[in-house]
CSV table of C-alpha atoms in Angstrom, one decimal:
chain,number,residue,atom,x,y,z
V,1,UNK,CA,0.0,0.0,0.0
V,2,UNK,CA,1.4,3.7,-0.9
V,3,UNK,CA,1.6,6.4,1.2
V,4,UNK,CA,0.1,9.2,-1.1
V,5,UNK,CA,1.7,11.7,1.0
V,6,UNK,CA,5.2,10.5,0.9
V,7,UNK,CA,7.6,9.6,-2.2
V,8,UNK,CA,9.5,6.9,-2.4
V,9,UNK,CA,13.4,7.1,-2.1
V,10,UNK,CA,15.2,5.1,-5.5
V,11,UNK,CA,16.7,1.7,-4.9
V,12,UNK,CA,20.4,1.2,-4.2
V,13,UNK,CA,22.5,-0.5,-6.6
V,14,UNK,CA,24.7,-2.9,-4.2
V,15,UNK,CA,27.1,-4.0,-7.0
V,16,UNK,CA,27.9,-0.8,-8.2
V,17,UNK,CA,28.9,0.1,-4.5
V,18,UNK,CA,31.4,-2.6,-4.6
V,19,UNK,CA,32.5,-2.5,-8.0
V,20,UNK,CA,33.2,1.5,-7.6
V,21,UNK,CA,35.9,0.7,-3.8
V,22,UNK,CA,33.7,1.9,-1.1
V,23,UNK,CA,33.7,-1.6,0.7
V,24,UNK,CA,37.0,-2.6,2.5
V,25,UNK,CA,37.5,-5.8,5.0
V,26,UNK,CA,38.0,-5.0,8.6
V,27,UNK,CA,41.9,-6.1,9.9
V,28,UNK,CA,41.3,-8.1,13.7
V,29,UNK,CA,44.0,-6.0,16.2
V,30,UNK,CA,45.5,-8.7,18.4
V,31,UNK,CA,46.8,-7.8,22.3
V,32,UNK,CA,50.4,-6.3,23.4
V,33,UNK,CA,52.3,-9.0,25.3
V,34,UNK,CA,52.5,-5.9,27.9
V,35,UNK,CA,48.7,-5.7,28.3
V,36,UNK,CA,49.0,-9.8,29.2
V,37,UNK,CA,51.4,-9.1,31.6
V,38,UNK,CA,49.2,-6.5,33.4
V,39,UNK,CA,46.3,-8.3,33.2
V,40,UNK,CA,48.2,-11.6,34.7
V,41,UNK,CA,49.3,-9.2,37.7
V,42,UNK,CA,46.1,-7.9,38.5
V,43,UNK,CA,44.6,-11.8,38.5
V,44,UNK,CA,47.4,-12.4,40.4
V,45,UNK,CA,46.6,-9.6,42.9
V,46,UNK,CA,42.9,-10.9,43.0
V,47,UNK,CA,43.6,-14.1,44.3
V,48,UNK,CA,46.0,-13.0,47.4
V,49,UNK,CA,43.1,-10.4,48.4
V,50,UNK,CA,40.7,-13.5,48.2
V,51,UNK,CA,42.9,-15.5,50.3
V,52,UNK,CA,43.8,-12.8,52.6
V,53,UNK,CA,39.9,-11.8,53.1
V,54,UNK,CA,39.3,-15.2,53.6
V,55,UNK,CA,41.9,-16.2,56.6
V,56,UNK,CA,41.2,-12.5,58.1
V,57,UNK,CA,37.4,-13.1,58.3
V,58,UNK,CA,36.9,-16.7,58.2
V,59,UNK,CA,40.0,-17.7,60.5
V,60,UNK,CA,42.6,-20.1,59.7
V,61,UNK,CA,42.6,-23.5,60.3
V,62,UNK,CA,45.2,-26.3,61.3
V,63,UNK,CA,45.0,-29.8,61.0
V,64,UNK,CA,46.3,-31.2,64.0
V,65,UNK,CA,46.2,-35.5,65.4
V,66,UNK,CA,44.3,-35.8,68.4
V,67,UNK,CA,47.0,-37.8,70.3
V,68,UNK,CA,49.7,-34.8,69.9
V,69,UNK,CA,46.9,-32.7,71.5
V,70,UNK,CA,46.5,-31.9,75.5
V,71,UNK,CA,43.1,-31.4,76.4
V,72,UNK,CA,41.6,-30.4,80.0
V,73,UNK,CA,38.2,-30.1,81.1
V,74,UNK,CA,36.9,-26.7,82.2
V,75,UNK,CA,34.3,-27.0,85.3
V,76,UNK,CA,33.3,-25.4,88.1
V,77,UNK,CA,34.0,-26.1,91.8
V,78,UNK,CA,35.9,-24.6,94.9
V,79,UNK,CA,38.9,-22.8,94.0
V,80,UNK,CA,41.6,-23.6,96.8
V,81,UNK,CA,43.8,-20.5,96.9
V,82,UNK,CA,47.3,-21.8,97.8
V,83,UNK,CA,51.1,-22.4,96.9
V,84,UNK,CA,52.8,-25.6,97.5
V,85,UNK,CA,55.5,-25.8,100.0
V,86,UNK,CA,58.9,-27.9,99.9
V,87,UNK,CA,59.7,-27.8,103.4
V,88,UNK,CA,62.3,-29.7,106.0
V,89,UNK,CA,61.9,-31.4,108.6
V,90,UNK,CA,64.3,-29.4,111.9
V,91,UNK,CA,64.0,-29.9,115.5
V,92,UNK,CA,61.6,-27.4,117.3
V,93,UNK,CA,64.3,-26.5,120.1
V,94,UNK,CA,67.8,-26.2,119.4
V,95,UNK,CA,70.3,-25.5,122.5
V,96,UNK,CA,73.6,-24.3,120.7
V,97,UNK,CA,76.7,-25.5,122.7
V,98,UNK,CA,79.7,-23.2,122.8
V,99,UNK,CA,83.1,-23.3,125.0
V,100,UNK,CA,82.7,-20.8,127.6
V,101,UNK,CA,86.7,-21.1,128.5
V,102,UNK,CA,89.0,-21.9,125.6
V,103,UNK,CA,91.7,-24.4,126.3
V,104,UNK,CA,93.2,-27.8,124.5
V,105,UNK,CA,90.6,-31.3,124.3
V,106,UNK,CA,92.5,-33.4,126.7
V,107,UNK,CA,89.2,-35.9,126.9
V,108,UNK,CA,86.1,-36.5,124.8
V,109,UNK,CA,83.0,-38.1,126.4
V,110,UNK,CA,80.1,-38.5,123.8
V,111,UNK,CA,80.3,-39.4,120.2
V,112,UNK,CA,78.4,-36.6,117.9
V,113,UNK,CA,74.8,-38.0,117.2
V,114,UNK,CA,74.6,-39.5,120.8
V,115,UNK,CA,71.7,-38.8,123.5
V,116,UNK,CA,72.9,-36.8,126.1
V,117,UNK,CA,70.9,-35.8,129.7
V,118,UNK,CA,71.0,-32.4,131.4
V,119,UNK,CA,74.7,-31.6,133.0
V,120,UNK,CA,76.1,-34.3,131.4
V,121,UNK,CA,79.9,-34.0,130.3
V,122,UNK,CA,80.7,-33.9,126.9
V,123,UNK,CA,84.4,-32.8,126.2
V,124,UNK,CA,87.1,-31.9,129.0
V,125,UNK,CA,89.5,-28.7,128.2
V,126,UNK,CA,92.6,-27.9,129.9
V,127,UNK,CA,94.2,-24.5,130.1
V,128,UNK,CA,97.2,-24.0,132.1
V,129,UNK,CA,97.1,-20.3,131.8
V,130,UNK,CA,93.2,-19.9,133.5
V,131,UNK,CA,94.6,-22.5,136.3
V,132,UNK,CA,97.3,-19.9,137.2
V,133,UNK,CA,94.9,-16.7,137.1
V,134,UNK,CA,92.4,-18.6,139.3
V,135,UNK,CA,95.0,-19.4,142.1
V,136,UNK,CA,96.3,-15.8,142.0
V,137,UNK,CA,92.7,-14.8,142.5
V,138,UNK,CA,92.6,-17.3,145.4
V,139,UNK,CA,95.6,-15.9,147.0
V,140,UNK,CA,94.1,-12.4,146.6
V,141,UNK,CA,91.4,-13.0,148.3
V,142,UNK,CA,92.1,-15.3,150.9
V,143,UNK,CA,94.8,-12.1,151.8
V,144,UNK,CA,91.8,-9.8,151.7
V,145,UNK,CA,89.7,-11.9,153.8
V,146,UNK,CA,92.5,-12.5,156.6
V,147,UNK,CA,93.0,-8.5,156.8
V,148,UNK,CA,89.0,-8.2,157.6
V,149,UNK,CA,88.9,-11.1,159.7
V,150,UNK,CA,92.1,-9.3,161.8
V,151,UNK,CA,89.8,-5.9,161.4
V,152,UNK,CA,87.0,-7.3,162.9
V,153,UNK,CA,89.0,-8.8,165.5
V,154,UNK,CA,90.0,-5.3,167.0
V,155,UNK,CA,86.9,-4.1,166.5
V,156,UNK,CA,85.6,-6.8,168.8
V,157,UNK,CA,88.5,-6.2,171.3
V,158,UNK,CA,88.0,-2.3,171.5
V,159,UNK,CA,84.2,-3.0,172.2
V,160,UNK,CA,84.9,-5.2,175.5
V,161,UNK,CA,87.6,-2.8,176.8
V,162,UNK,CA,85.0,-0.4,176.9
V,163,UNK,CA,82.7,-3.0,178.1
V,164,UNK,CA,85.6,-3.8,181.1
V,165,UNK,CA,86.5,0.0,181.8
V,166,UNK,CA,82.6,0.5,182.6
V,167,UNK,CA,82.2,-2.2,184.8
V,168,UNK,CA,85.4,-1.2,186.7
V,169,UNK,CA,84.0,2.8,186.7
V,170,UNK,CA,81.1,0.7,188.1
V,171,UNK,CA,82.4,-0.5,190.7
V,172,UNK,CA,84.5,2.4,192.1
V,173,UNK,CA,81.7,4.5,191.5
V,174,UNK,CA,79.4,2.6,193.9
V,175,UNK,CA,82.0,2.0,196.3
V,176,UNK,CA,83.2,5.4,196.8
V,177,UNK,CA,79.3,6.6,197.1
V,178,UNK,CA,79.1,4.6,200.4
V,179,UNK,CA,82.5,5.8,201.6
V,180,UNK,CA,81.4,9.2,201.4
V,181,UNK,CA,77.8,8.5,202.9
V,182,UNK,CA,80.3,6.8,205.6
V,183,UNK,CA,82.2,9.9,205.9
V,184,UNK,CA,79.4,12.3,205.8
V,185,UNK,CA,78.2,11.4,208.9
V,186,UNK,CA,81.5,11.1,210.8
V,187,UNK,CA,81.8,15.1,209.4
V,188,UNK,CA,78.5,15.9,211.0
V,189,UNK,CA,79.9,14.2,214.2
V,190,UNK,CA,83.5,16.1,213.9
V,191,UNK,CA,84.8,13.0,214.2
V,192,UNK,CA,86.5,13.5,210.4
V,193,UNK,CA,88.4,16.3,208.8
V,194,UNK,CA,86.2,18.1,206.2
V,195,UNK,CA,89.0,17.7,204.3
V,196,UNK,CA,89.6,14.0,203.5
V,197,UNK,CA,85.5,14.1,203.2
V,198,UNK,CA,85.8,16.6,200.2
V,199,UNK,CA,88.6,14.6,198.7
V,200,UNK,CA,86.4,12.0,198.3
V,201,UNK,CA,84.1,13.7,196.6
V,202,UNK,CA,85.9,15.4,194.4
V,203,UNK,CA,87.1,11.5,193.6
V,204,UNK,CA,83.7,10.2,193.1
V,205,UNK,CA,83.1,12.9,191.0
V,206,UNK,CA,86.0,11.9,188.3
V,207,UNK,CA,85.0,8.8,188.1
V,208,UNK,CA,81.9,9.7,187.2
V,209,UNK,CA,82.3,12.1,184.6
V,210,UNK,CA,85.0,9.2,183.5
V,211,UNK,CA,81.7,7.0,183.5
V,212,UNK,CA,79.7,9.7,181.0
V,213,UNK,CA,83.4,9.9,178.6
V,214,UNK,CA,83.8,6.1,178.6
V,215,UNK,CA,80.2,5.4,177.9
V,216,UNK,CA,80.3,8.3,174.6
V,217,UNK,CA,83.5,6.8,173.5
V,218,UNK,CA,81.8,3.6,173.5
V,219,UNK,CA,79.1,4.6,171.4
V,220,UNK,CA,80.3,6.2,169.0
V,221,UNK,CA,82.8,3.3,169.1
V,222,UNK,CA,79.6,0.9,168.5
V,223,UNK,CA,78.4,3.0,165.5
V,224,UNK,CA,81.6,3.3,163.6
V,225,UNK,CA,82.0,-0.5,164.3
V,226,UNK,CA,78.3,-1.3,163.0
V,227,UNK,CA,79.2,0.5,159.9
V,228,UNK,CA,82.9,-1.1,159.2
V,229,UNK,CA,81.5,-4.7,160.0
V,230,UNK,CA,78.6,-4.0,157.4
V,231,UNK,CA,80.8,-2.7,154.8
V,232,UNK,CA,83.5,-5.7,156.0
V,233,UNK,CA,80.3,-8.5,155.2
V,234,UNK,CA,79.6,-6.6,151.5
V,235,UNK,CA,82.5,-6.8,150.7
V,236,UNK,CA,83.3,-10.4,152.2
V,237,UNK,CA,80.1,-11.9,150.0
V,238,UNK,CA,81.5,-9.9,147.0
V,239,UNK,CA,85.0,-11.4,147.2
V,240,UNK,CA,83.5,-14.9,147.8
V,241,UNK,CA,81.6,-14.9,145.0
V,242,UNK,CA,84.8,-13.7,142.7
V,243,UNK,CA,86.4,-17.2,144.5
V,244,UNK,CA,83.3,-18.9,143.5
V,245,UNK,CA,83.4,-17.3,140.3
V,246,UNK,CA,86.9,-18.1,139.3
V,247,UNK,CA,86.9,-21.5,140.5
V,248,UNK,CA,83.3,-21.9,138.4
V,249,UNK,CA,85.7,-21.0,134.9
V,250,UNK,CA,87.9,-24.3,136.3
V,251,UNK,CA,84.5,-26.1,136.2
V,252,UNK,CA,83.7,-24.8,132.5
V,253,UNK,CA,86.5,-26.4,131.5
V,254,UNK,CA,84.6,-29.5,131.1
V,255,UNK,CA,81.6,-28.7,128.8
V,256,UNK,CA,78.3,-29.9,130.0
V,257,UNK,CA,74.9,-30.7,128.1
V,258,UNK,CA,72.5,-27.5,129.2
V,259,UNK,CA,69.2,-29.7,127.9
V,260,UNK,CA,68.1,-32.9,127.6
V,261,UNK,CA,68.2,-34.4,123.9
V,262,UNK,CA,70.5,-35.1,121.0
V,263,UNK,CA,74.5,-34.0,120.3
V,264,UNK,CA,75.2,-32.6,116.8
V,265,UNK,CA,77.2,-31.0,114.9
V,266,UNK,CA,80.1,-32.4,117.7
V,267,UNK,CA,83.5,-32.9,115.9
V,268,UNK,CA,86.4,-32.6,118.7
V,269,UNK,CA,90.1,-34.0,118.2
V,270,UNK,CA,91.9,-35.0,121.3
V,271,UNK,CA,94.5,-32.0,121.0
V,272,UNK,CA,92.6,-29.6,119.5
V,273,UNK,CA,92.4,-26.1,120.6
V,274,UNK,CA,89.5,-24.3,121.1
V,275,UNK,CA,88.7,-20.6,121.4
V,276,UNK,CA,86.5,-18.7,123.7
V,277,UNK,CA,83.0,-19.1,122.7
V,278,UNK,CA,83.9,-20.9,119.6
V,279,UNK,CA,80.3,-23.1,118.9
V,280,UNK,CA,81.5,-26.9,119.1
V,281,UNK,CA,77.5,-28.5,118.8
V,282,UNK,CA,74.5,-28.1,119.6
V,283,UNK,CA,71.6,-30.4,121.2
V,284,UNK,CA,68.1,-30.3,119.7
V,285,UNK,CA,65.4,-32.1,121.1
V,286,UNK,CA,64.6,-35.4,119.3
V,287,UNK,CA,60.8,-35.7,119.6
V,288,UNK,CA,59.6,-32.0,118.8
V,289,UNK,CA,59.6,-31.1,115.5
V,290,UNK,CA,59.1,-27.7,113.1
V,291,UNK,CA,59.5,-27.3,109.2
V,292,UNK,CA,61.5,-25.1,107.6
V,293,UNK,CA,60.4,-23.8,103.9
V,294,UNK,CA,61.5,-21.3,101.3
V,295,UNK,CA,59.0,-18.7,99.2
V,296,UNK,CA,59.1,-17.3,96.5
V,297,UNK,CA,58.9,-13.4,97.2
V,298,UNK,CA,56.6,-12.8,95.1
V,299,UNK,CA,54.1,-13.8,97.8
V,300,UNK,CA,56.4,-11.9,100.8
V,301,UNK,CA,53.2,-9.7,101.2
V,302,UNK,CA,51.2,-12.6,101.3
V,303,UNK,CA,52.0,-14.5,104.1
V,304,UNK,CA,51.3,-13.8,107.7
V,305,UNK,CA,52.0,-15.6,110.9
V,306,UNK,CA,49.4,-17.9,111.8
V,307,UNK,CA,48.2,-18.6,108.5
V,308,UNK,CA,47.6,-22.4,108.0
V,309,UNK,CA,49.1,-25.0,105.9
V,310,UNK,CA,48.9,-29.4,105.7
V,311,UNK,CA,50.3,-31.8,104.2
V,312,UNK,CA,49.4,-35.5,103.9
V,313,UNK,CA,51.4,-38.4,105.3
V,314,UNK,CA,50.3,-41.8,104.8
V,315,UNK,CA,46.6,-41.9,104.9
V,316,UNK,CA,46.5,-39.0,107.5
V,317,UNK,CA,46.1,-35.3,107.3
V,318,UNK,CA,48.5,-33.3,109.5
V,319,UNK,CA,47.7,-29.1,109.9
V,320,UNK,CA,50.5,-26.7,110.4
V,321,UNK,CA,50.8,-22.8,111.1
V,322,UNK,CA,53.4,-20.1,110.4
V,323,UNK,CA,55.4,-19.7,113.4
V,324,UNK,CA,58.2,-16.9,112.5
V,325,UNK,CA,58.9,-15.2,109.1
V,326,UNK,CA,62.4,-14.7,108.1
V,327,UNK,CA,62.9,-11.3,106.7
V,328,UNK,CA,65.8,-12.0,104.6
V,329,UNK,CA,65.6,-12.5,100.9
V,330,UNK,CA,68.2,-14.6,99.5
V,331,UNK,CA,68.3,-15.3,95.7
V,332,UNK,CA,64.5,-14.4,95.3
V,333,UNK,CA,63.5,-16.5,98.4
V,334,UNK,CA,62.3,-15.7,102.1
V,335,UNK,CA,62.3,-18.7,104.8
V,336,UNK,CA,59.3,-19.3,107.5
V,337,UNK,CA,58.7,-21.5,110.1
V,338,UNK,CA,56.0,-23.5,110.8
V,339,UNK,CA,54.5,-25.3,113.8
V,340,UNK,CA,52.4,-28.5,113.9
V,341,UNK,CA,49.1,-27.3,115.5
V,342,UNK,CA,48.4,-30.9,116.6
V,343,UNK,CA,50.8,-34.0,117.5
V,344,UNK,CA,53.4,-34.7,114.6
V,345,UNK,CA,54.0,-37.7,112.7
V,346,UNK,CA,56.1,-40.4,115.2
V,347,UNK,CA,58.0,-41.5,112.2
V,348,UNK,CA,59.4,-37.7,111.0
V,349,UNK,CA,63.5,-37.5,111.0
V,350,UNK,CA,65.8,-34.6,111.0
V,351,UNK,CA,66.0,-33.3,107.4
V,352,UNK,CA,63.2,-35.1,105.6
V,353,UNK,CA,61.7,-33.2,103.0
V,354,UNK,CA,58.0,-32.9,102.9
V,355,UNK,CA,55.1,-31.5,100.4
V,356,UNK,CA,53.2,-29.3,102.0
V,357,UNK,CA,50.6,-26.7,101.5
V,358,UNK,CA,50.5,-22.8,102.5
V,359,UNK,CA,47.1,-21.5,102.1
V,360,UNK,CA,46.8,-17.8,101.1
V,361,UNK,CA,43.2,-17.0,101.1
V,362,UNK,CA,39.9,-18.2,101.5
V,363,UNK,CA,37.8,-20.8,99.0
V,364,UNK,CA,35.4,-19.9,97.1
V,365,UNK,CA,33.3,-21.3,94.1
V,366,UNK,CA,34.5,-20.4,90.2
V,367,UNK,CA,35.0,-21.3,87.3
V,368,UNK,CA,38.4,-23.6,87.2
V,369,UNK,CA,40.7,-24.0,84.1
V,370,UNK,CA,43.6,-26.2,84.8
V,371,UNK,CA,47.2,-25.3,84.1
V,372,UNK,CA,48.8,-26.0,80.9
V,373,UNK,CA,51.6,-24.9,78.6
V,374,UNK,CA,48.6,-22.2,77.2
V,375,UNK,CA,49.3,-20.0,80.0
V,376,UNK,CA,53.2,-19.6,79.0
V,377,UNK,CA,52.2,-19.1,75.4
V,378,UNK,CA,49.4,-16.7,75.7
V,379,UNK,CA,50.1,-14.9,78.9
V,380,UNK,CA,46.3,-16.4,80.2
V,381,UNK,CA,44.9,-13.7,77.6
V,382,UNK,CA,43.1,-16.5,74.7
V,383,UNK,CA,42.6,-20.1,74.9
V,384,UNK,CA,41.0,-22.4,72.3
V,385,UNK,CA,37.9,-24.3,72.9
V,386,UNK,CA,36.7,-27.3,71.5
V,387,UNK,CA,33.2,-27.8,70.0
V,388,UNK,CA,30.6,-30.1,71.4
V,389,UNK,CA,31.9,-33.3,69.0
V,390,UNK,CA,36.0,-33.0,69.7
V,391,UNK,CA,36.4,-32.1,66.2
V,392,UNK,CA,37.1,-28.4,66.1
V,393,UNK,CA,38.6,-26.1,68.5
V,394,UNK,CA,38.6,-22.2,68.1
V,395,UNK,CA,40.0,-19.6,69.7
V,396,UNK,CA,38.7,-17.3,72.4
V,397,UNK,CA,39.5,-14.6,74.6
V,398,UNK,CA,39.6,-15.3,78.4
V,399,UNK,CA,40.4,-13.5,81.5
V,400,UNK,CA,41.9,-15.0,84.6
V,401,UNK,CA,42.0,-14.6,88.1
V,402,UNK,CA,43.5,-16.2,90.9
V,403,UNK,CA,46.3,-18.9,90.5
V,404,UNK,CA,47.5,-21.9,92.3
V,405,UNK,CA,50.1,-24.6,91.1
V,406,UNK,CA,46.7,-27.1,89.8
């Protein structure tokens, strides 16, 4: 049908187009060998990111064997807040034994490790020069004491002449009082001079002020006496007890046990010399015992005295307390004492070692991961956890509390 309103455009000759140049094949371009190389890079650089994204947000994975694996249970329960103890078995009363005079061994009585009983002799000393000092002391005082003894003696003598002039006085005294009561009446009679009768008096009368003069003399006699014979007896008893006191160093000589128990440390030569307090042994009680342990001091502001501790020894339980706390550090470690609070074990011996435990604070319930080689690895900061089938484990972030040795 035809558009009246429209012409019609002429037909195109097709041949005459390509007969007359106008139609010309395409050439196909091919790609640079640099282009390749760019495009391999970026692929490249596509894959790493893919990798990359995938180990940053889906984690990365290890194939481990179960048997190379160490894997703990995490419950709850009581958390027991203590640190083990490596402590020694020492006697609970030591007695050290030192030579209170030094001299040469000319005798030993007990063998070191031997019971020994109060005052019993252990080693005999000899020292020629302390034998000598303590007989010159002797002569000293025996001198000393003669000389008061010969003081005392006039003393004595002076008090009964006074004692002998009185009673003398005494007797003239009363004897010329009835001469002169005599007299006075053979005055009155004129049958005696006045004379002779005054003499008499005037003799009575001496001998009575003679009486008052004797009688002060004697007093004051007394009183000076009183003071020399106290001052004599002080100083009697002080130079008896220097005797006793130098012959006592003569008895030191032979060392003595002070208590009751067991010689150690003893190791005398017949010959040897010894010095002046020089420590030969000691004695230690054998059935009384403490333990000695060493902490770390890390935990110096941790333990108090009293605080308890145990240990088990066969099928019993056996408590303990701190006694004394050593405030020395040495190498990183502070010693303490500790006290059995009931009997102790009849079978214990001097330097046993035994595994105890010091208990730092009180138990309480929580949540209880046990130690592992994760804790040296991770600081306690992430831990892996396994799923409920054993076949996975992944990692989490934990935080930790309190720490014992389990």
């Amino acid at each position: 049908m035809i558009n009246p309103g429209k012409t019609t455009p002429p037909p195109v000759n097709i041949q005459s187009l390509r007969s007359s140049g106008m139609d010309r094949p395409l050439e196909k371009k091919r790609l640079s060998r640099k282009l390749l190389a760019m495009m391999g890079t970026g692929l490249m650089l596509l894959v790493v990111g893919y990798l990359f994204t995938g180990n940053v947000f889906m984690g990365r994975t290890l194939q481990v064997a179960k048997d190379r694996l160490s894997i703990a249970k995490v419950t709850g329960g009581t958390f027991e807040d203590f640190i083990p103890l490596r402590a020694r078995v020492a006697p609970l009363k030591t007695v050290y034994l030192d030579a209170v005079q030094g001299g040469r061994v000319e005798e030993i009585l007990v063998e070191d490790g031997a019971k020994v009983a109060v005052g019993q002799p252990i080693v005999k000393l000899s020292n020629s020069d302390l034998q000598l000092s303590v007989m010159s002391t002797e002569s000293r005082v025996m001198e000393q004491l003669i000389a008061m003894r010969d003081q005392e003696l006039r003393l004595e003598q002076n008090r009964l002449n006074h004692k002998r002039t009185l009673v003398e006085l005494d007797y003239d005294i009363g004897r010329l009082t009835r001469e002169a009561a005599r007299r006075e009446k053979l005055v009155a009679q004129a049958l005696l001079p006045r004379s002779e009768y005054d003499d008499l008096l005037d003799e009575l009368d001496y001998l009575r002020k003679r009486r008052s003069v004797t009688l002060e003399s004697r007093q004051s006699d007394e009183k000076l006496m009183a003071e020399q014979m106290g001052f004599f007896k002080e100083k009697a008893i002080s130079m008896e007890e220097n005797l006793a006191l130098a012959r006592k160093s003569l008895e030191d000589l032979t060392v003595r046990a002070p208590v009751a128990g067991r010689l150690s440390g003893f190791d005398m030569e017949i010959g040897q010399n010894v010095s002046r307090g020089e420590r030969i042994g000691q004695v230690s009680d054998p059935a009384s015992f403490k333990l000695e342990a060493d902490i770390d001091e890390y935990y110096l502001g941790r333990v108090e005295p009293d605080q308890q501790a145990g240990f088990e020894h066969g099928v019993d339980h056996y408590r303990l307390r701190i006694a004394k706390i050593y405030p020395n550090v040495q190498n990183g470690r502070f010693q303490v004492d500790l006290k059995f609070v009931d009997d102790a074990p009849s079978d214990l011996r001097r330097g046993q070692t035994i595994q105890a435990k010091l208990v730092l604070g009180d138990s309480n319930q929580a949540l209880l991961v046990p130690n592992g080689q994760f804790f040296q690895d991770t600081g306690g900061s992430w831990i892996f956890v396994l799923n409920s089938e054993g076949t996975e484990a992944y990692k989490r972030k934990i935080r930790l509390g309190r720490r014992n040795n389990r």
